[in-house]
Short mmCIF file of C-alpha atoms in Angstrom, two decimals:
data_model
loop_
_atom_site.label_atom_id
_atom_site.label_comp_id
_atom_site.label_asym_id
_atom_site.label_seq_id
_atom_site.Cartn_x
_atom_site.Cartn_y
_atom_site.Cartn_z
CA MET A 1 27.72 118.55 66.25
CA TRP A 2 26.40 115.29 67.91
CA THR A 3 26.61 111.49 67.61
CA ALA A 4 24.01 108.71 67.95
CA ASP A 5 25.77 107.53 71.21
CA GLU A 6 25.78 110.93 72.71
CA ILE A 7 21.91 111.20 72.16
CA ALA A 8 21.37 107.73 73.42
CA HIS A 9 23.66 108.29 76.69
CA LEU A 10 21.80 111.74 77.36
CA CYS A 11 18.48 109.89 77.12
CA TYR A 12 19.52 106.91 79.35
CA GLU A 13 20.81 109.37 81.99
CA HIS A 14 17.75 111.51 81.81
CA TYR A 15 15.67 108.36 82.51
CA ARG A 16 17.85 107.10 85.43
CA ILE A 17 17.99 110.54 87.08
CA ASN A 18 14.89 112.45 86.34
CA LEU A 19 12.10 109.74 86.16
CA PRO A 20 10.59 108.43 89.28
CA LYS A 21 10.85 104.79 90.41
CA GLN A 22 7.05 104.72 90.09
CA GLY A 23 6.11 103.45 86.66
CA LYS A 24 9.65 101.84 85.96
CA PRO A 25 9.98 97.99 85.56
CA GLU A 26 10.26 95.69 88.34
CA PRO A 27 13.96 94.76 88.55
CA ASN A 28 14.66 91.33 86.96
CA ARG A 29 11.06 90.70 86.12
CA GLU A 30 9.91 93.44 83.78
CA TRP A 31 11.24 95.48 80.90
CA THR A 32 10.16 98.53 79.01
CA LEU A 33 10.71 100.62 76.07
CA LEU A 34 12.07 104.26 76.07
CA ALA A 35 11.78 107.10 73.66
CA ALA A 36 12.47 110.92 73.85
CA VAL A 37 12.94 114.32 72.08
CA VAL A 38 16.10 116.02 72.32
CA LYS A 39 16.65 119.74 71.52
CA ILE A 40 19.91 120.72 69.74
CA GLN A 41 20.97 124.34 69.98
CA PRO A 42 24.40 125.86 68.97
CA ILE A 43 26.36 127.45 71.82
CA ALA A 44 26.22 131.24 71.49
CA ASP A 45 29.40 133.35 70.72
CA GLN A 46 31.39 130.76 69.10
CA THR A 47 34.44 131.65 67.29
CA TRP A 48 34.61 130.65 63.77
CA ASP A 49 38.35 130.91 63.28
CA SER A 50 38.52 127.60 61.33
CA PRO A 51 35.81 126.22 58.79
CA ASP A 52 36.63 122.86 59.82
CA LYS A 53 35.94 123.49 63.53
CA PRO A 54 32.93 121.46 64.73
CA VAL A 55 29.88 123.51 65.88
CA ARG A 56 29.40 123.26 69.70
CA VAL A 57 25.97 122.55 70.74
CA THR A 58 23.83 122.10 73.80
CA LYS A 59 21.62 119.08 74.05
CA GLU A 60 18.72 118.88 76.16
CA VAL A 61 15.82 116.26 76.68
CA VAL A 62 12.40 118.13 76.34
CA SER A 63 10.14 115.28 76.39
CA MET A 64 10.49 111.50 77.26
CA GLY A 65 7.96 108.57 77.29
CA THR A 66 8.21 104.83 78.31
CA GLY A 67 5.63 102.14 77.64
CA THR A 68 4.68 98.89 75.88
CA LYS A 69 0.81 98.89 76.00
CA CYS A 70 -2.02 99.55 73.75
CA ILE A 71 -5.71 99.35 74.72
CA GLY A 72 -8.21 97.34 72.51
CA ARG A 73 -10.98 98.92 70.47
CA SER A 74 -13.68 98.10 73.05
CA LYS A 75 -11.93 100.29 75.76
CA MET A 76 -11.79 103.59 73.63
CA ARG A 77 -13.85 106.42 74.80
CA LYS A 78 -15.19 109.32 72.62
CA SER A 79 -14.55 111.64 75.41
CA GLY A 80 -10.78 111.49 74.87
CA ASP A 81 -9.84 110.97 78.38
CA ILE A 82 -8.02 107.69 77.79
CA LEU A 83 -4.76 107.15 76.29
CA ASN A 84 -5.35 104.63 73.34
CA ASP A 85 -1.67 104.01 72.61
CA SER A 86 0.96 103.99 75.29
CA HIS A 87 3.96 102.78 73.31
CA ALA A 88 7.07 104.80 74.22
CA GLU A 89 7.24 106.65 70.89
CA VAL A 90 3.65 107.89 71.16
CA ILE A 91 4.03 108.99 74.84
CA ALA A 92 7.27 110.81 73.95
CA ARG A 93 5.62 112.68 71.04
CA ARG A 94 2.64 113.67 73.09
CA SER A 95 4.75 114.79 75.90
CA PHE A 96 6.55 116.93 73.22
CA GLN A 97 3.29 118.64 72.36
CA ARG A 98 2.91 119.49 75.82
CA TYR A 99 6.24 121.15 75.94
CA LEU A 100 5.42 122.96 72.54
CA LEU A 101 2.15 124.31 74.13
CA HIS A 102 4.13 125.66 77.08
CA GLN A 103 6.57 127.33 74.83
CA LEU A 104 3.91 128.98 72.92
CA HIS A 105 2.32 130.15 75.94
CA LEU A 106 5.72 131.62 77.17
CA VAL A 107 6.09 133.77 74.10
CA ALA A 108 2.60 134.57 72.96
CA ALA A 109 1.00 135.23 76.32
CA LEU A 110 3.87 135.97 78.77
CA LYS A 111 6.21 137.77 76.31
CA GLN A 112 9.14 135.70 77.44
CA ASP A 113 11.94 133.91 75.89
CA SER A 114 11.03 130.81 74.08
CA ILE A 115 12.05 128.43 71.09
CA PHE A 116 9.46 130.36 68.95
CA VAL A 117 9.99 133.67 67.21
CA PRO A 118 7.29 135.71 65.45
CA GLY A 119 6.17 134.58 61.92
CA THR A 120 5.41 136.77 58.83
CA GLN A 121 1.61 136.51 59.42
CA ARG A 122 -0.59 137.78 62.35
CA GLY A 123 -0.78 135.48 65.30
CA LEU A 124 1.56 132.80 63.80
CA TRP A 125 4.99 131.78 65.23
CA LYS A 126 7.83 129.72 63.77
CA LEU A 127 10.67 127.77 65.38
CA ARG A 128 13.78 129.52 65.97
CA PRO A 129 16.20 128.78 62.96
CA ASP A 130 19.14 127.71 64.94
CA LEU A 131 17.10 125.01 66.78
CA LEU A 132 16.58 121.33 65.76
CA PHE A 133 15.00 118.29 67.41
CA VAL A 134 16.14 114.69 67.40
CA PHE A 135 13.83 111.77 68.09
CA PHE A 136 15.30 108.90 70.04
CA SER A 137 13.85 105.42 70.59
CA SER A 138 15.53 102.57 72.44
CA HIS A 139 14.20 100.14 69.73
CA THR A 140 13.16 99.83 66.28
CA PRO A 141 9.64 101.12 65.90
CA CYS A 142 6.98 98.33 65.60
CA GLY A 143 5.37 97.65 62.16
CA ASP A 144 7.23 98.05 58.92
CA ALA A 145 10.68 99.11 60.26
CA SER A 146 10.70 95.93 62.35
CA ILE A 147 10.65 93.65 59.32
CA ILE A 148 14.39 93.06 59.15
CA PRO A 149 16.40 90.59 57.24
CA MET A 150 17.95 87.85 59.27
CA LEU A 151 21.46 86.63 58.22
CA GLU A 152 22.60 83.01 58.34
CA CYS A 153 25.86 84.25 60.19
CA GLU A 154 24.06 86.26 62.79
CA ASP A 155 25.05 85.13 66.33
CA GLN A 156 22.86 87.99 67.73
CA PRO A 157 20.51 90.31 65.86
CA CYS A 158 21.97 93.70 66.49
CA CYS A 159 24.30 94.02 63.57
CA PRO A 160 22.82 96.48 60.96
CA VAL A 161 22.15 94.97 57.51
CA ARG A 162 23.26 97.13 54.73
CA THR A 163 22.18 95.17 51.75
CA ASP A 164 19.36 96.37 49.41
CA TRP A 165 17.22 93.53 50.67
CA ALA A 166 14.64 95.77 52.55
CA ASN A 167 13.71 97.64 49.33
CA ASN A 168 13.66 94.70 46.92
CA PRO A 169 10.19 94.04 45.38
CA SER A 170 10.79 90.49 45.12
CA MET A 171 10.68 90.18 48.88
CA GLU A 172 6.89 91.02 48.63
CA ALA A 173 4.30 88.30 48.08
CA SER A 174 1.82 89.34 45.26
CA GLY A 175 -1.89 89.39 45.81
CA ASN A 176 -4.09 89.70 49.01
CA LEU A 177 -3.32 86.28 50.31
CA LYS A 178 -4.59 85.21 53.72
CA PRO A 179 -2.31 83.54 56.05
CA THR A 180 -3.05 79.88 57.04
CA GLU A 181 -4.36 79.02 60.35
CA ASP A 182 -1.33 77.35 61.67
CA LYS A 183 0.97 80.42 60.63
CA ARG A 184 3.32 81.72 63.39
CA LYS A 185 1.40 83.90 65.71
CA CYS A 186 2.80 87.12 66.99
CA GLU A 187 2.21 88.33 70.38
CA GLY A 188 0.39 91.50 71.19
CA PRO A 189 1.92 94.50 72.97
CA ASP A 190 -0.27 94.08 76.06
CA SER A 191 0.67 90.50 76.50
CA PRO A 192 2.24 89.46 79.94
CA VAL A 193 4.84 87.31 78.14
CA THR A 194 6.14 87.17 74.58
CA LYS A 195 5.28 84.12 72.65
CA LYS A 196 7.87 82.08 70.57
CA MET A 197 7.29 81.52 67.00
CA ARG A 198 8.57 78.49 65.09
CA HIS A 199 9.52 78.27 61.52
CA GLU A 200 9.46 75.07 59.78
CA PRO A 201 10.28 71.94 61.76
CA GLY A 202 14.11 72.07 62.78
CA THR A 203 14.22 75.72 62.66
CA PRO A 204 15.10 78.20 65.43
CA ALA A 205 12.53 80.10 67.71
CA THR A 206 12.18 83.80 67.39
CA GLU A 207 10.84 85.92 69.99
CA VAL A 208 8.67 89.00 69.01
CA ALA A 209 8.83 92.08 71.15
CA ASN A 210 7.17 95.45 70.66
CA GLY A 211 10.14 97.04 68.84
CA GLY A 212 10.99 94.07 66.69
CA ALA A 213 11.95 90.48 66.77
CA HIS A 214 14.78 89.07 68.96
CA ARG A 215 16.62 85.90 68.10
CA GLN A 216 16.93 83.44 71.08
CA SER A 217 20.81 83.61 70.59
CA PHE A 218 20.82 87.47 71.49
CA GLY A 219 23.97 88.06 73.85
CA ASN A 220 25.30 84.64 73.00
CA GLN A 221 22.92 82.73 75.15
CA GLU A 222 22.95 79.95 72.48
CA SER A 223 26.00 78.47 71.03
CA GLY A 224 24.99 79.73 67.59
CA PRO A 225 21.94 80.44 65.36
CA ILE A 226 20.43 77.46 63.40
CA PRO A 227 19.58 78.72 59.85
CA PRO A 228 15.85 78.37 58.93
CA SER A 229 15.16 75.78 56.34
CA VAL A 230 13.07 77.21 53.45
CA SER A 231 10.84 74.90 51.26
CA SER A 232 11.41 76.01 47.60
CA SER A 233 8.10 74.80 46.76
CA ASN A 234 6.28 77.61 48.77
CA LEU A 235 8.37 80.40 47.10
CA THR A 236 8.23 81.83 43.63
CA SER A 237 11.48 81.95 41.68
CA GLY A 238 12.15 85.62 42.47
CA GLU A 239 11.69 85.01 46.31
CA LEU A 240 13.70 81.93 46.20
CA ALA A 241 16.59 83.97 44.61
CA ALA A 242 16.37 86.65 47.15
CA VAL A 243 16.41 84.18 49.88
CA THR A 244 19.45 82.46 48.65
CA GLY A 245 21.10 85.91 47.85
CA MET A 246 24.26 86.65 49.54
CA ALA A 247 24.81 89.71 51.87
CA PRO A 248 28.26 91.39 52.07
CA GLY A 249 30.62 89.04 53.73
CA GLY A 250 28.96 85.89 51.93
CA ALA A 251 26.10 85.39 54.55
CA LYS A 252 22.75 84.37 53.44
CA VAL A 253 19.53 86.36 54.11
CA VAL A 254 17.68 83.31 55.38
CA ASP A 255 14.50 84.88 57.29
CA VAL A 256 13.23 88.08 58.55
CA HIS A 257 12.44 89.31 62.03
CA ARG A 258 8.79 89.46 62.51
CA THR A 259 6.55 92.33 63.63
CA GLY A 260 3.48 91.65 65.72
CA ALA A 261 1.64 94.63 63.99
CA LYS A 262 -1.17 93.52 61.73
CA CYS A 263 -2.11 94.61 58.27
CA VAL A 264 -4.87 97.32 58.13
CA PRO A 265 -8.10 95.51 57.57
CA GLY A 266 -9.14 95.64 53.78
CA GLU A 267 -5.72 96.03 52.57
CA ALA A 268 -3.15 93.56 51.12
CA GLY A 269 -2.22 91.13 53.86
CA ASP A 270 1.09 89.21 54.73
CA SER A 271 1.43 85.90 52.76
CA GLY A 272 2.42 83.77 55.84
CA MET A 273 4.78 81.90 53.61
CA PRO A 274 7.93 80.55 55.23
CA GLY A 275 11.08 82.42 55.53
CA VAL A 276 11.88 85.70 53.83
CA ALA A 277 8.46 86.17 52.13
CA TYR A 278 6.41 85.90 55.46
CA HIS A 279 5.65 89.47 55.53
CA GLN A 280 4.93 92.19 52.80
CA VAL A 281 6.89 95.30 53.34
CA GLY A 282 5.72 98.89 53.03
CA LEU A 283 2.13 98.21 54.32
CA LEU A 284 0.04 100.20 56.96
CA ARG A 285 -0.27 98.12 60.01
CA VAL A 286 -2.30 98.49 63.44
CA LYS A 287 -0.73 97.30 66.81
CA PRO A 288 -1.87 93.94 67.72
CA GLY A 289 -4.24 93.24 70.63
CA ARG A 290 -4.67 90.13 72.81
CA GLY A 291 -8.20 89.14 72.04
CA ASP A 292 -9.56 92.68 71.67
CA ARG A 293 -8.17 94.11 68.47
CA THR A 294 -6.64 97.70 68.67
CA CYS A 295 -7.34 100.66 66.31
CA SER A 296 -3.88 102.17 66.79
CA MET A 297 -1.41 102.47 63.91
CA SER A 298 1.93 100.97 64.28
CA CYS A 299 4.70 103.15 65.56
CA SER A 300 6.46 103.02 62.04
CA ASP A 301 3.32 104.40 60.46
CA LYS A 302 3.00 107.11 63.06
CA VAL A 303 6.60 108.43 62.87
CA ALA A 304 6.22 108.25 59.01
CA ARG A 305 3.37 110.64 59.48
CA TRP A 306 5.07 112.95 61.76
CA ASN A 307 7.78 113.04 58.97
CA ILE A 308 5.23 114.38 56.60
CA LEU A 309 2.84 116.50 58.82
CA GLY A 310 5.19 117.38 61.62
CA CYS A 311 5.10 116.47 65.16
CA GLN A 312 2.93 119.51 66.48
CA GLY A 313 -0.49 118.21 65.73
CA ALA A 314 -3.65 120.15 64.17
CA LEU A 315 -4.44 122.33 67.19
CA LEU A 316 -0.85 123.70 67.57
CA MET A 317 -0.75 124.31 63.89
CA HIS A 318 -3.28 127.00 64.16
CA PHE A 319 -0.48 129.11 65.74
CA LEU A 320 2.39 128.00 63.70
CA GLU A 321 3.67 129.39 60.19
CA GLU A 322 5.23 125.97 59.36
CA PRO A 323 5.27 122.46 60.87
CA ILE A 324 7.75 121.21 63.41
CA TYR A 325 9.84 118.39 61.91
CA LEU A 326 12.24 116.08 63.50
CA SER A 327 15.78 116.51 62.06
CA ALA A 328 16.94 113.15 62.99
CA VAL A 329 15.77 109.77 64.41
CA VAL A 330 18.37 107.75 66.54
CA ILE A 331 17.68 104.02 67.38
CA GLY A 332 19.31 102.35 70.55
CA LYS A 333 20.96 98.91 70.28
CA CYS A 334 18.41 96.48 69.01
CA PRO A 335 17.60 94.41 65.98
CA TYR A 336 17.95 96.97 63.38
CA SER A 337 18.23 97.50 59.49
CA GLN A 338 19.21 100.92 57.98
CA GLU A 339 17.23 100.05 54.77
CA ALA A 340 14.05 98.97 56.58
CA MET A 341 14.21 102.28 58.71
CA GLN A 342 14.59 104.28 55.40
CA ARG A 343 11.80 102.46 53.65
CA ALA A 344 9.48 102.60 56.50
CA LEU A 345 9.79 106.32 57.32
CA ILE A 346 10.62 108.04 54.04
CA ARG A 347 10.77 105.89 50.75
CA ARG A 348 7.07 104.46 51.26
CA CYS A 349 5.90 107.85 51.51
CA GLN A 350 7.42 109.53 48.52
CA ASN A 351 4.17 109.40 46.56
CA VAL A 352 2.14 111.33 49.02
CA SER A 353 0.92 114.36 47.25
CA ALA A 354 -1.61 117.16 47.41
CA LEU A 355 -0.21 118.55 50.80
CA PRO A 356 -0.69 121.98 52.09
CA ASN A 357 2.05 124.53 51.52
CA GLY A 358 4.93 124.04 53.80
CA PHE A 359 4.23 120.18 54.28
CA GLY A 360 6.23 117.45 52.65
CA VAL A 361 8.14 114.19 53.06
CA GLN A 362 11.42 115.24 54.89
CA GLU A 363 14.77 113.50 54.31
CA VAL A 364 15.24 112.76 58.13
CA LYS A 365 18.59 111.46 59.17
CA ILE A 366 18.47 108.02 60.59
CA GLN A 367 21.26 106.57 62.75
CA GLN A 368 21.76 103.78 65.37
CA SER A 369 23.57 103.95 68.53
CA ASP A 370 25.66 101.18 70.08
CA LEU A 371 24.49 101.69 73.54
CA LEU A 372 21.82 99.26 74.91
CA PHE A 373 18.96 100.44 77.19
CA GLU A 374 19.43 98.95 80.56
CA GLN A 375 15.73 98.16 80.97
CA SER A 376 15.10 96.99 77.55
CA ARG A 377 14.01 93.20 77.03
CA CYS A 378 17.38 92.08 75.67
CA ALA A 379 19.37 93.75 78.72
CA VAL A 380 16.96 92.64 81.50
CA ARG A 381 17.00 89.03 80.03
CA ALA A 382 20.87 88.90 79.86
CA LYS A 383 20.98 90.19 83.70
CA ARG A 384 18.51 87.73 84.99
CA ALA A 385 20.33 84.69 83.41
CA ASP A 386 18.39 81.40 84.91
CA SER A 387 16.21 83.58 87.36
CA ALA A 388 12.98 81.92 87.98
CA GLY A 389 9.62 83.36 86.68
CA ARG A 390 8.59 84.91 83.49
CA LEU A 391 10.13 88.11 81.96
CA VAL A 392 7.13 90.42 81.18
CA PRO A 393 6.52 93.89 79.91
CA CYS A 394 6.11 96.71 82.32
CA GLY A 395 2.30 97.66 82.58
CA ALA A 396 2.92 101.36 83.36
CA ALA A 397 3.86 104.19 81.01
CA ILE A 398 5.72 107.39 82.11
CA SER A 399 5.26 110.76 80.48
CA TRP A 400 7.82 113.51 81.28
CA SER A 401 7.85 117.11 79.67
CA ALA A 402 10.11 120.04 80.22
CA VAL A 403 7.40 122.17 81.81
CA PRO A 404 7.38 123.75 85.13
CA GLU A 405 4.13 122.47 86.43
CA GLN A 406 3.68 118.64 87.04
CA PRO A 407 6.09 117.46 84.37
CA LEU A 408 5.45 113.83 85.30
CA ASP A 409 2.39 111.72 84.49
CA VAL A 410 2.43 107.80 85.17
CA THR A 411 -0.43 105.85 83.68
CA ALA A 412 -1.70 102.26 83.42
CA ASN A 413 -4.35 100.95 81.02
CA GLY A 414 -4.74 104.50 79.66
CA PHE A 415 -5.54 106.37 82.87
CA PRO A 416 -3.18 107.55 85.61
CA GLN A 417 -1.78 104.87 87.84
CA GLY A 418 -4.08 104.13 90.75
CA ALA A 419 -7.36 105.40 89.17
CA THR A 420 -10.23 103.55 90.22
CA LYS A 421 -13.45 102.59 87.97
CA LYS A 422 -15.42 104.60 90.29
CA GLY A 423 -13.33 107.89 89.68
CA ILE A 424 -12.50 107.37 86.09
CA ARG A 425 -14.77 110.17 85.03
CA SER A 426 -13.14 112.78 87.41
CA LEU A 427 -10.54 115.22 86.33
CA GLN A 428 -7.98 113.48 88.42
CA ALA A 429 -8.35 110.34 86.49
CA ARG A 430 -7.04 112.09 83.14
CA SER A 431 -3.57 111.75 82.06
CA ARG A 432 -2.09 115.20 81.18
CA ILE A 433 -1.26 114.01 77.48
CA SER A 434 -4.71 112.66 76.93
CA LYS A 435 -6.68 114.29 74.19
CA VAL A 436 -8.94 116.25 76.41
CA GLU A 437 -6.24 117.49 78.49
CA LEU A 438 -4.08 118.61 75.69
CA PHE A 439 -7.12 120.38 74.24
CA ARG A 440 -7.70 122.08 77.60
CA SER A 441 -4.23 123.41 77.51
CA PHE A 442 -4.79 124.70 74.05
CA GLN A 443 -7.94 126.48 75.16
CA LYS A 444 -6.02 127.92 78.20
CA LEU A 445 -3.36 129.17 75.66
CA LEU A 446 -6.13 130.76 73.51
CA SER A 447 -7.75 132.50 76.43
CA SER A 448 -4.52 134.03 77.61
CA ILE A 449 -3.98 135.99 74.41
CA SER A 450 -6.10 138.77 73.35
CA GLU A 451 -8.38 138.26 70.48
CA ASP A 452 -7.08 140.74 68.17
CA LYS A 453 -3.72 138.76 68.21
CA TRP A 454 -5.44 135.46 67.38
CA PRO A 455 -4.34 133.81 64.16
CA ASP A 456 -6.83 134.26 61.21
CA SER A 457 -7.65 130.38 61.22
CA LEU A 458 -9.23 130.98 64.71
CA ARG A 459 -11.33 134.13 64.11
#
């Protein structure tokens, strides 16, 4: 039907061809992250002469986002005219909501062909049964999914780890322990350059990026990794056993890739202990900010929420008979653990209950592609080799939706790129995927439908 590499290739080509130069990273100096939603639809009039014959499908990118930034708490606005979170996954999802609004307008107001068909209740619609949506991200989501075991044998961090390490409760430190002052610091997403973290003396540096941590030896830039030393005096017997446990092939799990996302205030925190026990897994986290702390949940938490509540949002749900779920999540080549992804997006949510009818934790398919995004941090770093100057995250975010009018939106610091402080309150200084603009699109949809055809929830 489709493969992870096919999805990744389609998204990379769409980025290269359909997105403008404006908002893309400056060559050899900046990097960015990419995410997209792909519509999968079987080709009509197929012959089913053999049960083993694969189903032929069309694959279409319907939304795309790039970005690495997130505004701090002090910059948030009650008016909803600023993008609080411009990480690629969030931009892609908000762009997808814009696409869904357009598709609803087509069928409900214009009576044209759409991805929706009438539901069983008045004024409600549902997704065509032959359609499904795949979410693609060039990187592992920040937060819980980025807490990945690091093997002693790793020459670079892209090989998937298939041990049961990520779900082992002995990995977690007990109690609400506070990290020490000299713990390893993680750089925020709006930082101009990623800091390096040091383990104990004599251990390798790890660089933390928005989608996970990257070993310095990525792409064989070093002769080989130096395994971190772990002091047994700082670990419980269970944690020490986990650290010295063997992965398939006889490799030790010696450490974990760090995430910059911070534990939600008031909840249990990371222990900050050296080695494998540095993080507690399964916790809710907020994206880090440089100086000004953010209020935006990590991308792992947001994707997990979409896997329970759907991607459509509360406004669109007024018109839908059932939520719109992702059928699969595909991750590009990057530091990755299948177990960590399963834990972050599915397993830690299994106890969520008291949901409305039609909602529930989905067993979304999770796969990784072997294709690397050409403007990812790792790819750009490998290209620039010994170039002078720092490698920094791109400050702009690009939104693209499969809509006929103004599909592109380029923003920086939450506002359209080029917006001045003086013009910030004008309509022109609003992103098309900001809360207030999506609400205006919803109002436009509502006004285009006669009141007698409104759903009961809006009467």
